Amino acid sequence: MKVVVQVVEKIISEAHIHIPDGLTEDAIRQHIVGLYNSGEIVPDLNIFQVDFESISATIVQQPQEAV
């Protein structure tokens, strides 16, 4: 019997980054998105919290082998 198990978790990560002074709120958002999209922020992300969302299992029917 083959069973496919799917676990859904919500992972909350945090990073401590430096933002240039004098930016507007929109510019700060754009700066953070730019760092994330460029991959510069990824190494700094630390898993802060993992919340279990759900778990499910599906039994995969396998055809009977011919005798």
XYZ file of N, CA, C and O in Angstrom:
268
model
N 0.856 -1.169 0.000
C 0.000 0.000 0.000
C 0.902 1.233 0.000
O 1.907 1.291 0.708
N 0.538 2.185 -0.808
C 1.290 3.438 -0.867
C 0.382 4.556 -0.356
O -0.778 4.649 -0.747
N 0.915 5.363 0.536
C 0.160 6.480 1.111
C 0.965 7.755 0.895
O 2.165 7.798 1.157
N 0.299 8.776 0.388
C 0.925 10.085 0.217
C 0.466 10.957 1.379
O -0.726 11.148 1.587
N 1.428 11.460 2.151
C 1.126 12.303 3.307
C 1.550 13.724 2.980
O 2.657 13.955 2.504
N 0.648 14.668 3.234
C 0.943 16.077 2.983
C 0.816 16.836 4.293
O -0.222 16.772 4.957
N 1.884 17.513 4.686
C 1.901 18.331 5.892
C 2.005 19.785 5.459
O 2.866 20.142 4.662
N 1.117 20.610 5.980
C 1.138 22.038 5.661
C 1.530 22.785 6.934
O 0.926 22.616 7.982
N 2.593 23.581 6.811
C 3.072 24.372 7.933
C 3.211 25.832 7.498
O 3.486 26.112 6.337
N 3.011 26.709 8.438
C 3.264 28.131 8.190
C 4.568 28.460 8.897
O 4.691 28.277 10.109
N 5.560 28.896 8.130
C 6.874 29.203 8.683
C 7.041 30.712 8.748
O 6.861 31.407 7.750
N 7.371 31.183 9.913
C 7.618 32.613 10.102
C 9.119 32.794 10.275
O 9.736 32.190 11.147
N 9.713 33.591 9.399
C 11.146 33.861 9.443
C 11.367 35.333 9.750
O 10.516 36.168 9.470
N 12.517 35.618 10.307
C 12.839 37.025 10.531
C 14.273 37.284 10.117
O 15.120 36.386 10.145
N 14.501 38.483 9.680
C 15.838 38.918 9.284
C 16.062 40.317 9.843
O 15.139 41.127 9.904
N 17.278 40.575 10.244
C 17.649 41.904 10.725
C 18.473 42.552 9.616
O 19.559 42.075 9.283
N 17.911 43.587 9.009
C 18.566 44.240 7.882
C 18.693 45.736 8.168
O 17.991 46.278 9.023
N 19.570 46.377 7.438
C 19.767 47.817 7.567
C 19.033 48.508 6.419
O 19.177 48.132 5.261
N 18.250 49.517 6.762
C 17.489 50.309 5.792
C 18.084 51.718 5.804
O 18.291 52.301 6.878
N 18.341 52.275 4.628
C 18.867 53.647 4.584
C 17.897 54.643 5.244
O 16.677 54.493 5.164
N 18.427 55.612 5.920
C 17.607 56.645 6.560
C 16.918 57.508 5.514
O 17.398 57.659 4.389
N 15.783 58.063 5.900
C 15.094 59.046 5.066
C 14.165 58.454 4.014
O 13.634 59.201 3.191
N 13.958 57.153 4.012
C 13.065 56.554 3.010
C 11.612 56.653 3.460
O 11.308 56.596 4.653
N 10.725 56.793 2.509
C 9.298 56.762 2.808
C 8.895 55.314 3.080
O 9.648 54.369 2.815
N 7.680 55.129 3.585
C 7.182 53.779 3.865
C 7.154 52.927 2.592
O 7.556 51.767 2.614
N 6.711 53.523 1.490
C 6.684 52.788 0.216
C 8.094 52.435 -0.255
O 8.332 51.347 -0.769
N 9.036 53.345 -0.072
C 10.419 53.087 -0.478
C 11.049 51.988 0.387
O 11.830 51.178 -0.109
N 10.686 51.947 1.668
C 11.178 50.883 2.549
C 10.657 49.535 2.080
O 11.406 48.564 1.977
N 9.367 49.484 1.760
C 8.783 48.236 1.238
C 9.505 47.797 -0.030
O 9.856 46.631 -0.186
N 9.724 48.732 -0.947
C 10.388 48.415 -2.210
C 11.819 47.951 -1.978
O 12.305 47.027 -2.625
N 12.507 48.576 -1.032
C 13.881 48.192 -0.707
C 13.924 46.751 -0.184
O 14.757 45.945 -0.606
N 12.999 46.406 0.716
C 12.947 45.055 1.277
C 12.602 44.035 0.191
O 13.236 42.982 0.095
N 11.621 44.349 -0.647
C 11.253 43.450 -1.747
C 12.438 43.261 -2.693
O 12.727 42.157 -3.144
N 13.154 44.341 -2.974
C 14.321 44.260 -3.846
C 15.412 43.367 -3.263
O 16.001 42.554 -3.975
N 15.656 43.490 -1.959
C 16.638 42.623 -1.304
C 16.211 41.157 -1.365
O 17.020 40.268 -1.632
N 14.923 40.915 -1.129
C 14.412 39.542 -1.156
C 14.486 38.962 -2.567
O 14.962 37.840 -2.764
N 14.030 39.724 -3.546
C 14.019 39.240 -4.936
C 15.421 39.004 -5.486
O 15.625 38.120 -6.317
N 16.384 39.779 -5.033
C 17.759 39.612 -5.514
C 18.481 38.460 -4.815
O 19.570 38.077 -5.211
N 17.873 37.927 -3.767
C 18.490 36.833 -3.027
C 19.412 37.291 -1.916
O 19.990 36.468 -1.214
N 19.555 38.590 -1.748
C 20.466 39.107 -0.723
C 19.945 38.883 0.696
O 20.729 38.783 1.633
N 18.638 38.824 0.864
C 18.066 38.703 2.199
C 17.911 37.240 2.622
O 17.840 36.939 3.801
N 17.903 36.310 1.682
C 17.647 34.904 1.993
C 18.650 34.328 2.994
O 18.246 33.671 3.945
N 19.952 34.555 2.847
C 20.882 33.982 3.829
C 20.667 34.515 5.244
O 21.056 33.888 6.200
N 20.045 35.678 5.372
C 19.845 36.288 6.687
C 18.583 35.799 7.382
O 18.393 36.060 8.557
N 17.681 35.110 6.648
C 16.427 34.687 7.247
C 16.665 33.535 8.219
O 17.294 32.541 7.890
N 16.165 33.681 9.411
C 16.234 32.641 10.424
C 14.813 32.195 10.732
O 13.928 33.029 10.901
N 14.609 30.878 10.805
C 13.267 30.394 11.133
C 12.980 30.800 12.574
O 13.705 30.446 13.496
N 11.915 31.548 12.734
C 11.546 32.099 14.025
C 10.454 31.263 14.676
O 10.454 31.053 15.875
N 9.509 30.781 13.858
C 8.374 30.037 14.396
C 7.784 29.182 13.289
O 7.708 29.606 12.144
N 7.362 27.956 13.626
C 6.688 27.081 12.679
C 5.361 26.682 13.301
O 5.329 26.142 14.407
N 4.280 26.978 12.615
C 2.940 26.618 13.081
C 2.393 25.502 12.220
O 2.382 25.599 10.985
N 1.941 24.447 12.854
C 1.325 23.325 12.161
C -0.043 23.764 11.654
O -0.856 24.283 12.409
N -0.308 23.589 10.371
C -1.584 23.976 9.787
C -2.497 22.759 9.618
O -3.612 22.754 10.073
N -2.001 21.733 8.917
C -2.834 20.551 8.681
C -1.973 19.381 8.222
O -0.825 19.548 7.830
N -2.566 18.193 8.290
C -1.926 16.995 7.767
C -3.022 16.165 7.098
O -4.153 16.118 7.579
N -2.698 15.577 5.968
C -3.656 14.724 5.280
C -2.920 13.542 4.675
O -1.721 13.604 4.425
N -3.654 12.465 4.457
C -3.069 11.266 3.860
C -4.020 10.744 2.796
O -5.233 10.752 2.977
N -3.450 10.329 1.680
C -4.224 9.761 0.582
C -3.656 8.387 0.266
O -2.449 8.248 0.046
N -4.522 7.386 0.253
C -4.100 6.036 -0.113
C -4.109 5.947 -1.639
O -5.101 6.281 -2.286
N -2.982 5.558 -2.186
C -2.845 5.429 -3.635
C -3.154 3.983 -4.013
O -2.479 3.062 -3.565
N -4.189 3.806 -4.805
C -4.563 2.466 -5.240
C -3.580 1.996 -6.308
O -3.348 2.692 -7.290
N -3.004 0.842 -6.074
C -2.080 0.282 -7.037
C -2.766 -0.876 -7.740
O -3.458 -1.683 -7.097
N -2.605 -0.978 -9.053
C -3.260 -2.071 -9.760
C -2.728 -3.420 -9.283
O -1.548 -3.550 -8.948
N -3.617 -4.414 -9.240
C -3.221 -5.775 -8.852
C -2.274 -6.333 -9.888
O -2.460 -6.125 -11.092
N -1.248 -7.029 -9.434
C -0.320 -7.643 -10.373
C -0.999 -8.842 -11.030
O -1.736 -9.584 -10.399
N -0.739 -9.021 -12.310
C -1.298 -10.164 -13.034
C -0.674 -11.449 -12.522
O 0.516 -11.509 -12.262
N -1.497 -12.484 -12.394
C -1.005 -13.759 -11.889
C -0.524 -14.628 -13.012
O -0.957 -14.697 -14.075
